[in-house]
PDB file of C-alpha atoms in Angstrom:
ATOM      1  CA  MET A1379     -28.811 -15.074  23.069  1.00 43.00           C
ATOM      2  CA  THR A1380     -26.679 -13.227  21.138  1.00 59.00           C
ATOM      3  CA  ASN A1381     -26.036  -9.548  22.102  1.00 71.00           C
ATOM      4  CA  LYS A1382     -24.265  -8.655  19.175  1.00 78.00           C
ATOM      5  CA  PRO A1383     -26.123  -5.843  16.774  1.00 85.00           C
ATOM      6  CA  LEU A1384     -28.578  -7.174  13.413  1.00 89.00           C
ATOM      7  CA  TYR A1385     -26.108  -6.723  11.423  1.00 88.00           C
ATOM      8  CA  LEU A1386     -23.212  -8.347  12.948  1.00 89.00           C
ATOM      9  CA  GLN A1387     -25.399 -11.311  13.836  1.00 91.00           C
ATOM     10  CA  ILE A1388     -25.634 -11.370   9.872  1.00 93.00           C
ATOM     11  CA  LYS A1389     -22.389 -10.372   8.611  1.00 91.00           C
ATOM     12  CA  SER A1390     -21.423 -13.527  11.101  1.00 90.00           C
ATOM     13  CA  PHE A1391     -24.363 -15.971   9.467  1.00 93.00           C
ATOM     14  CA  ILE A1392     -22.323 -14.964   5.876  1.00 93.00           C
ATOM     15  CA  ASP A1393     -18.547 -14.937   6.767  1.00 88.00           C
ATOM     16  CA  THR A1394     -19.155 -18.306   8.382  1.00 90.00           C
ATOM     17  CA  LYS A1395     -20.912 -19.309   5.443  1.00 91.00           C
ATOM     18  CA  ILE A1396     -18.287 -18.621   3.264  1.00 86.00           C
ATOM     19  CA  GLU A1397     -15.809 -19.407   5.991  1.00 81.00           C
ATOM     20  CA  SER A1398     -17.240 -23.011   6.581  1.00 83.00           C
ATOM     21  CA  GLY A1399     -17.101 -23.385   2.153  1.00 83.00           C
ATOM     22  CA  HIS A1400     -21.007 -23.847   2.541  1.00 90.00           C
ATOM     23  CA  TRP A1401     -20.540 -20.796  -0.216  1.00 91.00           C
ATOM     24  CA  PRO A1402     -17.512 -20.866  -1.874  1.00 88.00           C
ATOM     25  CA  VAL A1403     -15.745 -18.555  -4.268  1.00 85.00           C
ATOM     26  CA  GLY A1404     -17.460 -17.382  -6.924  1.00 88.00           C
ATOM     27  CA  HIS A1405     -21.444 -18.518  -5.262  1.00 92.00           C
ATOM     28  CA  LYS A1406     -23.935 -16.378  -5.855  1.00 93.00           C
ATOM     29  CA  ILE A1407     -24.989 -16.092  -1.758  1.00 94.00           C
ATOM     30  CA  THR A1408     -28.988 -15.287  -0.460  1.00 92.00           C
ATOM     31  CA  THR A1409     -30.490 -11.730  -2.071  1.00 92.00           C
ATOM     32  CA  GLU A1410     -30.667  -9.034   0.833  1.00 92.00           C
ATOM     33  CA  LEU A1411     -34.677  -9.841   0.358  1.00 92.00           C
ATOM     34  CA  GLU A1412     -34.382 -12.970   1.712  1.00 94.00           C
ATOM     35  CA  LEU A1413     -31.512 -12.332   3.893  1.00 94.00           C
ATOM     36  CA  THR A1414     -34.567  -9.231   5.272  1.00 94.00           C
ATOM     37  CA  GLU A1415     -37.116 -11.713   5.699  1.00 94.00           C
ATOM     38  CA  GLN A1416     -35.118 -14.215   7.131  1.00 92.00           C
ATOM     39  CA  PHE A1417     -33.229 -12.309  10.418  1.00 92.00           C
ATOM     40  CA  ASN A1418     -36.794  -9.990  10.700  1.00 93.00           C
ATOM     41  CA  VAL A1419     -34.946  -6.795  10.383  1.00 92.00           C
ATOM     42  CA  SER A1420     -34.868  -4.079   7.935  1.00 92.00           C
ATOM     43  CA  ARG A1421     -33.430  -4.090   4.433  1.00 91.00           C
ATOM     44  CA  MET A1422     -29.915  -1.338   5.514  1.00 91.00           C
ATOM     45  CA  THR A1423     -28.960  -3.089   7.824  1.00 92.00           C
ATOM     46  CA  VAL A1424     -28.734  -6.023   5.599  1.00 93.00           C
ATOM     47  CA  ASN A1425     -26.956  -3.845   3.421  1.00 90.00           C
ATOM     48  CA  LYS A1426     -24.593  -2.181   6.002  1.00 89.00           C
ATOM     49  CA  ALA A1427     -23.792  -5.846   6.643  1.00 90.00           C
ATOM     50  CA  ILE A1428     -23.122  -7.245   2.994  1.00 90.00           C
ATOM     51  CA  ARG A1429     -21.203  -3.495   2.658  1.00 86.00           C
ATOM     52  CA  ASP A1430     -18.489  -4.402   5.569  1.00 82.00           C
ATOM     53  CA  LEU A1431     -17.854  -8.085   4.427  1.00 85.00           C
ATOM     54  CA  VAL A1432     -17.471  -6.237   0.330  1.00 80.00           C
ATOM     55  CA  SER A1433     -15.389  -3.912   1.894  1.00 70.00           C
ATOM     56  CA  GLU A1434     -13.239  -6.267   3.165  1.00 70.00           C
ATOM     57  CA  GLY A1435     -12.969  -8.120   0.080  1.00 72.00           C
ATOM     58  CA  LYS A1436     -14.748 -10.959   0.601  1.00 82.00           C
ATOM     59  CA  LEU A1437     -18.060 -10.580  -1.634  1.00 86.00           C
ATOM     60  CA  ILE A1438     -18.105  -8.072  -4.337  1.00 83.00           C
ATOM     61  CA  ARG A1439     -21.415  -6.614  -6.443  1.00 83.00           C
ATOM     62  CA  LYS A1440     -22.644  -7.558  -9.217  1.00 83.00           C
ATOM     63  CA  PRO A1441     -24.822  -4.855 -10.673  1.00 79.00           C
ATOM     64  CA  ARG A1442     -27.761  -6.670 -11.780  1.00 81.00           C
ATOM     65  CA  LEU A1443     -26.228 -10.052 -11.413  1.00 87.00           C
ATOM     66  CA  GLY A1444     -26.632  -9.718  -7.336  1.00 88.00           C
ATOM     67  CA  THR A1445     -23.509 -10.013  -4.710  1.00 91.00           C
ATOM     68  CA  PHE A1446     -21.215 -13.163  -4.842  1.00 90.00           C
ATOM     69  CA  VAL A1447     -18.497 -14.977  -3.016  1.00 89.00           C
ATOM     70  CA  CYS A1448     -15.002 -13.839  -4.213  1.00 81.00           C
ATOM     71  CA  SER A1449     -11.494 -15.223  -3.658  1.00 70.00           C
ATOM     72  CA  PRO A1450      -9.820 -12.587  -0.260  1.00 59.00           C
ATOM     73  CA  THR A1451      -6.774 -10.878  -1.702  1.00 56.00           C
ATOM     74  CA  GLU A1452      -4.281  -9.797   1.565  1.00 53.00           C
ATOM     75  CA  LYS A1453      -3.661  -6.538   1.302  1.00 58.00           C
ATOM     76  CA  ALA A1454       0.579  -6.010   2.712  1.00 60.00           C
ATOM     77  CA  GLU A1455      -0.023  -2.703   4.543  1.00 60.00           C
ATOM     78  CA  SER A1456       1.576   0.587   5.755  1.00 63.00           C
ATOM     79  CA  PRO A1457       0.982   3.319   8.223  1.00 59.00           C
ATOM     80  CA  LEU A1458       0.936   6.247   6.258  1.00 57.00           C
ATOM     81  CA  LEU A1459       1.745   8.876   9.645  1.00 56.00           C
ATOM     82  CA  ASP A1460       4.470   7.105  10.254  1.00 61.00           C
ATOM     83  CA  ILE A1461       7.627   4.955   7.891  1.00 70.00           C
ATOM     84  CA  ASN A1462       8.532   2.398   8.953  1.00 73.00           C
ATOM     85  CA  ASN A1463      11.277  -0.091   7.042  1.00 84.00           C
ATOM     86  CA  ILE A1464       9.375  -2.042   4.540  1.00 88.00           C
ATOM     87  CA  SER A1465      11.021  -5.514   4.985  1.00 89.00           C
ATOM     88  CA  GLN A1466      10.804  -5.341   8.316  1.00 85.00           C
ATOM     89  CA  GLU A1467       6.849  -4.892   7.318  1.00 82.00           C
ATOM     90  CA  VAL A1468       7.507  -7.566   5.159  1.00 83.00           C
ATOM     91  CA  ARG A1469       8.787 -10.202   7.555  1.00 84.00           C
ATOM     92  CA  ALA A1470       6.611  -9.191  10.416  1.00 73.00           C
ATOM     93  CA  ARG A1471       3.809 -10.512   8.493  1.00 70.00           C
ATOM     94  CA  GLY A1472       5.853 -13.504   8.241  1.00 73.00           C
ATOM     95  CA  GLN A1473       7.091 -13.312   4.206  1.00 80.00           C
ATOM     96  CA  VAL A1474       9.744 -13.960   2.911  1.00 89.00           C
ATOM     97  CA  TYR A1475      11.719 -10.200   1.558  1.00 93.00           C
ATOM     98  CA  LYS A1476      13.739  -9.813  -0.978  1.00 95.00           C
ATOM     99  CA  ASN A1477      14.662  -6.990  -3.627  1.00 96.00           C
ATOM    100  CA  THR A1478      16.529  -6.307  -6.438  1.00 96.00           C
ATOM    101  CA  VAL A1479      18.439  -2.462  -7.030  1.00 97.00           C
ATOM    102  CA  LEU A1480      18.295  -1.629 -10.330  1.00 96.00           C
ATOM    103  CA  SER A1481      19.387   1.655 -10.167  1.00 96.00           C
ATOM    104  CA  GLN A1482      21.760   3.415  -7.838  1.00 97.00           C
ATOM    105  CA  ILE A1483      24.156   6.636  -9.182  1.00 97.00           C
ATOM    106  CA  GLN A1484      25.132  10.065  -9.501  1.00 98.00           C
ATOM    107  CA  THR A1485      22.360  12.741 -11.556  1.00 97.00           C
ATOM    108  CA  HIS A1486      21.579  16.405 -12.112  1.00 97.00           C
ATOM    109  CA  ALA A1487      18.658  17.744 -11.132  1.00 95.00           C
ATOM    110  CA  ASP A1488      15.642  18.558 -13.556  1.00 95.00           C
ATOM    111  CA  GLU A1489      13.503  21.242 -12.727  1.00 95.00           C
ATOM    112  CA  THR A1490      10.831  19.037 -10.902  1.00 93.00           C
ATOM    113  CA  THR A1491      13.880  17.058  -9.083  1.00 94.00           C
ATOM    114  CA  ALA A1492      15.596  20.981  -7.904  1.00 94.00           C
ATOM    115  CA  THR A1493      12.301  22.089  -6.583  1.00 93.00           C
ATOM    116  CA  ARG A1494      11.179  19.527  -4.859  1.00 92.00           C
ATOM    117  CA  LEU A1495      14.553  18.882  -3.003  1.00 93.00           C
ATOM    118  CA  GLY A1496      14.947  22.213  -3.177  1.00 90.00           C
ATOM    119  CA  ILE A1497      17.664  22.093  -4.610  1.00 92.00           C
ATOM    120  CA  MET A1498      19.494  24.392  -7.565  1.00 94.00           C
ATOM    121  CA  LEU A1499      18.539  22.851 -11.212  1.00 95.00           C
ATOM    122  CA  ASN A1500      21.172  20.662 -12.362  1.00 96.00           C
ATOM    123  CA  SER A1501      22.543  20.556  -9.264  1.00 95.00           C
ATOM    124  CA  LYS A1502      24.596  16.954  -8.559  1.00 97.00           C
ATOM    125  CA  VAL A1503      22.169  14.305  -6.618  1.00 98.00           C
ATOM    126  CA  PHE A1504      22.170  10.245  -6.664  1.00 98.00           C
ATOM    127  CA  TYR A1505      19.095   8.218  -7.699  1.00 98.00           C
ATOM    128  CA  SER A1506      18.368   5.267  -6.463  1.00 98.00           C
ATOM    129  CA  GLU A1507      15.372   2.304  -7.869  1.00 97.00           C
ATOM    130  CA  ILE A1508      14.611  -0.167  -6.227  1.00 97.00           C
ATOM    131  CA  ILE A1509      12.048  -3.476  -6.883  1.00 97.00           C
ATOM    132  CA  HIS A1510      10.499  -4.400  -3.105  1.00 95.00           C
ATOM    133  CA  TYR A1511       9.535  -8.695  -2.600  1.00 94.00           C
ATOM    134  CA  ALA A1512       7.144 -10.268  -1.053  1.00 88.00           C
ATOM    135  CA  ASP A1513       7.331 -14.153  -1.079  1.00 86.00           C
ATOM    136  CA  ASP A1514       8.912 -13.051  -4.812  1.00 88.00           C
ATOM    137  CA  LYS A1515       6.203 -11.060  -5.423  1.00 87.00           C
ATOM    138  CA  PRO A1516       6.536  -6.987  -6.418  1.00 92.00           C
ATOM    139  CA  ILE A1517       4.829  -4.581  -3.386  1.00 90.00           C
ATOM    140  CA  GLN A1518       6.575  -1.714  -3.717  1.00 94.00           C
ATOM    141  CA  LEU A1519       9.070  -0.758  -6.974  1.00 97.00           C
ATOM    142  CA  GLU A1520      11.596   3.097  -5.032  1.00 97.00           C
ATOM    143  CA  VAL A1521      11.944   5.690  -7.017  1.00 97.00           C
ATOM    144  CA  ARG A1522      14.567   7.776  -4.501  1.00 97.00           C
ATOM    145  CA  TRP A1523      16.608  10.977  -4.707  1.00 97.00           C
ATOM    146  CA  VAL A1524      18.672  12.021  -2.439  1.00 97.00           C
ATOM    147  CA  ASN A1525      20.700  15.222  -1.287  1.00 96.00           C
ATOM    148  CA  ILE A1526      24.719  14.150  -1.729  1.00 95.00           C
ATOM    149  CA  HIS A1527      25.186  17.370   0.653  1.00 93.00           C
ATOM    150  CA  SER A1528      23.893  15.851   3.757  1.00 92.00           C
ATOM    151  CA  VAL A1529      25.006  11.998   2.877  1.00 95.00           C
ATOM    152  CA  PRO A1530      27.556  11.798   0.912  1.00 95.00           C
ATOM    153  CA  ASP A1531      27.736   7.846   1.161  1.00 96.00           C
ATOM    154  CA  TYR A1532      24.850   7.284  -0.575  1.00 97.00           C
ATOM    155  CA  LEU A1533      26.332   5.585  -3.107  1.00 96.00           C
ATOM    156  CA  THR A1534      28.503   3.407  -1.564  1.00 96.00           C
ATOM    157  CA  GLN A1535      25.611   1.337   0.331  1.00 96.00           C
ATOM    158  CA  ASP A1536      24.929  -1.603  -0.418  1.00 96.00           C
ATOM    159  CA  PHE A1537      20.948  -2.248  -0.550  1.00 95.00           C
ATOM    160  CA  SER A1538      20.001  -5.494  -0.468  1.00 91.00           C
ATOM    161  CA  LYS A1539      21.265  -6.090   2.624  1.00 90.00           C
ATOM    162  CA  LYS A1540      20.366  -3.070   4.173  1.00 92.00           C
ATOM    163  CA  THR A1541      17.449  -0.501   2.596  1.00 94.00           C
ATOM    164  CA  PRO A1542      17.424   3.190   1.867  1.00 95.00           C
ATOM    165  CA  ASN A1543      15.295   4.215   4.954  1.00 92.00           C
ATOM    166  CA  GLN A1544      16.915   1.416   6.447  1.00 91.00           C
ATOM    167  CA  TYR A1545      20.397   3.433   6.254  1.00 94.00           C
ATOM    168  CA  LEU A1546      18.985   6.735   6.263  1.00 93.00           C
ATOM    169  CA  SER A1547      16.751   6.464   9.088  1.00 89.00           C
ATOM    170  CA  GLU A1548      20.240   5.588  10.963  1.00 90.00           C
ATOM    171  CA  THR A1549      22.333   8.029   8.837  1.00 91.00           C
ATOM    172  CA  CYS A1550      20.534  11.652   8.965  1.00 89.00           C
ATOM    173  CA  PRO A1551      17.789  10.986  11.979  1.00 87.00           C
ATOM    174  CA  LEU A1552      14.433  11.649  10.374  1.00 85.00           C
ATOM    175  CA  THR A1553      11.760  15.123  11.658  1.00 88.00           C
ATOM    176  CA  ALA A1554      10.171  16.249   9.331  1.00 89.00           C
ATOM    177  CA  ILE A1555       8.156  13.085   6.519  1.00 89.00           C
ATOM    178  CA  GLU A1556       5.028  14.755   4.011  1.00 90.00           C
ATOM    179  CA  HIS A1557       2.690  12.464   2.086  1.00 87.00           C
ATOM    180  CA  THR A1558       0.608  12.840  -0.813  1.00 89.00           C
ATOM    181  CA  VAL A1559      -1.544  10.072  -1.627  1.00 88.00           C
ATOM    182  CA  GLU A1560      -2.811   9.278  -4.820  1.00 90.00           C
ATOM    183  CA  ALA A1561      -4.148   6.987  -7.588  1.00 88.00           C
ATOM    184  CA  ILE A1562      -2.326   7.169 -10.830  1.00 90.00           C
ATOM    185  CA  ILE A1563      -2.597   4.377 -14.351  1.00 89.00           C
ATOM    186  CA  PRO A1564       0.434   3.550 -14.353  1.00 90.00           C
ATOM    187  CA  ASP A1565       2.518   3.445 -17.310  1.00 91.00           C
ATOM    188  CA  GLU A1566       4.091  -0.261 -18.992  1.00 92.00           C
ATOM    189  CA  LYS A1567       7.102   0.602 -17.896  1.00 92.00           C
ATOM    190  CA  ILE A1568       4.739   0.206 -14.216  1.00 93.00           C
ATOM    191  CA  LYS A1569       3.086  -2.207 -15.360  1.00 91.00           C
ATOM    192  CA  GLU A1570       5.756  -4.106 -16.149  1.00 93.00           C
ATOM    193  CA  THR A1571       7.284  -4.064 -13.088  1.00 94.00           C
ATOM    194  CA  LEU A1572       5.213  -5.020 -10.497  1.00 92.00           C
ATOM    195  CA  GLN A1573       3.048  -7.858 -13.105  1.00 89.00           C
ATOM    196  CA  LEU A1574       0.439  -5.823 -12.685  1.00 85.00           C
ATOM    197  CA  SER A1575      -3.090  -6.439 -15.232  1.00 79.00           C
ATOM    198  CA  SER A1576      -3.630  -4.089 -17.836  1.00 77.00           C
ATOM    199  CA  THR A1577      -7.132  -2.759 -16.003  1.00 77.00           C
ATOM    200  CA  GLU A1578      -5.394  -3.031 -12.693  1.00 80.00           C
ATOM    201  CA  PRO A1579      -4.442   0.753 -10.636  1.00 82.00           C
ATOM    202  CA  CYS A1580      -1.258   1.743  -9.629  1.00 90.00           C
ATOM    203  CA  LEU A1581      -1.254   3.336  -5.706  1.00 90.00           C
ATOM    204  CA  LEU A1582       1.430   5.978  -5.457  1.00 93.00           C
ATOM    205  CA  LEU A1583       2.896   7.796  -2.133  1.00 92.00           C
ATOM    206  CA  ASN A1584       5.109  11.543  -2.708  1.00 93.00           C
ATOM    207  CA  ARG A1585       7.224  11.769   0.906  1.00 93.00           C
ATOM    208  CA  ARG A1586       9.852  13.533   1.383  1.00 94.00           C
ATOM    209  CA  THR A1587      11.870  13.043   4.555  1.00 93.00           C
ATOM    210  CA  TRP A1588      13.885  15.840   6.757  1.00 94.00           C
ATOM    211  CA  SER A1589      16.185  16.013   9.501  1.00 91.00           C
ATOM    212  CA  LYS A1590      16.913  18.547  12.044  1.00 87.00           C
ATOM    213  CA  ASP A1591      15.954  21.380   8.563  1.00 86.00           C
ATOM    214  CA  ARG A1592      17.434  19.646   6.048  1.00 90.00           C
ATOM    215  CA  LEU A1593      15.586  18.206   3.411  1.00 93.00           C
ATOM    216  CA  ILE A1594      17.463  14.632   2.538  1.00 95.00           C
ATOM    217  CA  SER A1595      15.863  12.717   0.076  1.00 96.00           C
ATOM    218  CA  PHE A1596      12.097  12.716  -1.689  1.00 95.00           C
ATOM    219  CA  ALA A1597      10.909   8.785  -3.079  1.00 96.00           C
ATOM    220  CA  LEU A1598       8.408   8.027  -5.393  1.00 96.00           C
ATOM    221  CA  LEU A1599       7.133   4.417  -4.480  1.00 95.00           C
ATOM    222  CA  TYR A1600       4.710   2.444  -6.527  1.00 95.00           C
ATOM    223  CA  HIS A1601       1.992  -0.257  -5.160  1.00 92.00           C
ATOM    224  CA  PRO A1602      -0.024  -2.589  -6.739  1.00 88.00           C
ATOM    225  CA  GLY A1603      -3.339  -1.288  -5.959  1.00 81.00           C
ATOM    226  CA  SER A1604      -4.860  -4.750  -5.417  1.00 71.00           C
ATOM    227  CA  LYS A1605      -2.125  -5.839  -2.663  1.00 69.00           C
ATOM    228  CA  TYR A1606      -1.625  -2.365  -0.991  1.00 67.00           C
ATOM    229  CA  LYS A1607      -3.314  -0.078   1.562  1.00 66.00           C
ATOM    230  CA  LEU A1608      -2.197   2.307   3.704  1.00 64.00           C
ATOM    231  CA  SER A1609      -3.542   3.388   7.148  1.00 63.00           C
ATOM    232  CA  SER A1610      -3.422   6.143   9.673  1.00 58.00           C
ATOM    233  CA  LYS A1611      -4.344   6.634  13.655  1.00 56.00           C
ATOM    234  CA  VAL A1612      -5.485   9.462  15.091  1.00 52.00           C
ATOM    235  CA  LEU A1613      -5.724  10.143  18.481  1.00 52.00           C
ATOM    236  CA  LEU A1614      -8.752  12.950  19.449  1.00 55.00           C
ATOM    237  CA  ASP A1615      -8.670  14.701  23.009  1.00 51.00           C
TER     238      ASP A1615
END
């Protein structure tokens, strides 16, 4: 006799059917009403189990049609309240990391860049644009502006060997970060770069970093919405 909560028993039952292949991808699972009768529980309990599996990407609800087994999509995950080196994240998942440097130049700050970096309009600023891959699949487009007075050797770095995140962390130890996350409709350039379908959303992380009292860099980090997620863990007293 199991001591598991009833919704977990139902979830385990469905999960076993999926993992064993008895319910393959595309299969319409037993209805909520039938599961309610089979396990002698409330509809709410069955609904909770199915909601959890939908959230985990194992099931998909189709209005007026039912609930179906879907192909699991593994999502890369990064901490929202910290900064990890993306190359280490990819390798920690057992995947092969590589990147392509699209741009690494000196330019002048427009109004938006000047505001975000806290510098004068038209000031010189370093700019880089890099695609990060996991197993040859693009998982992040990194667009970054860097304060040239704080990091004067930024343009001389080989970012195919050491990511900007790693280099900046070593050169200017991090003391503060600012994150803003939003879902956006990507433009054609981002769709092409990240190999997005015409309807796939994009997850954009806006990040500013400080070392002591110096604002070091501002970055826009674009991720495929179907392949990436951000998480956080807060310890409460």
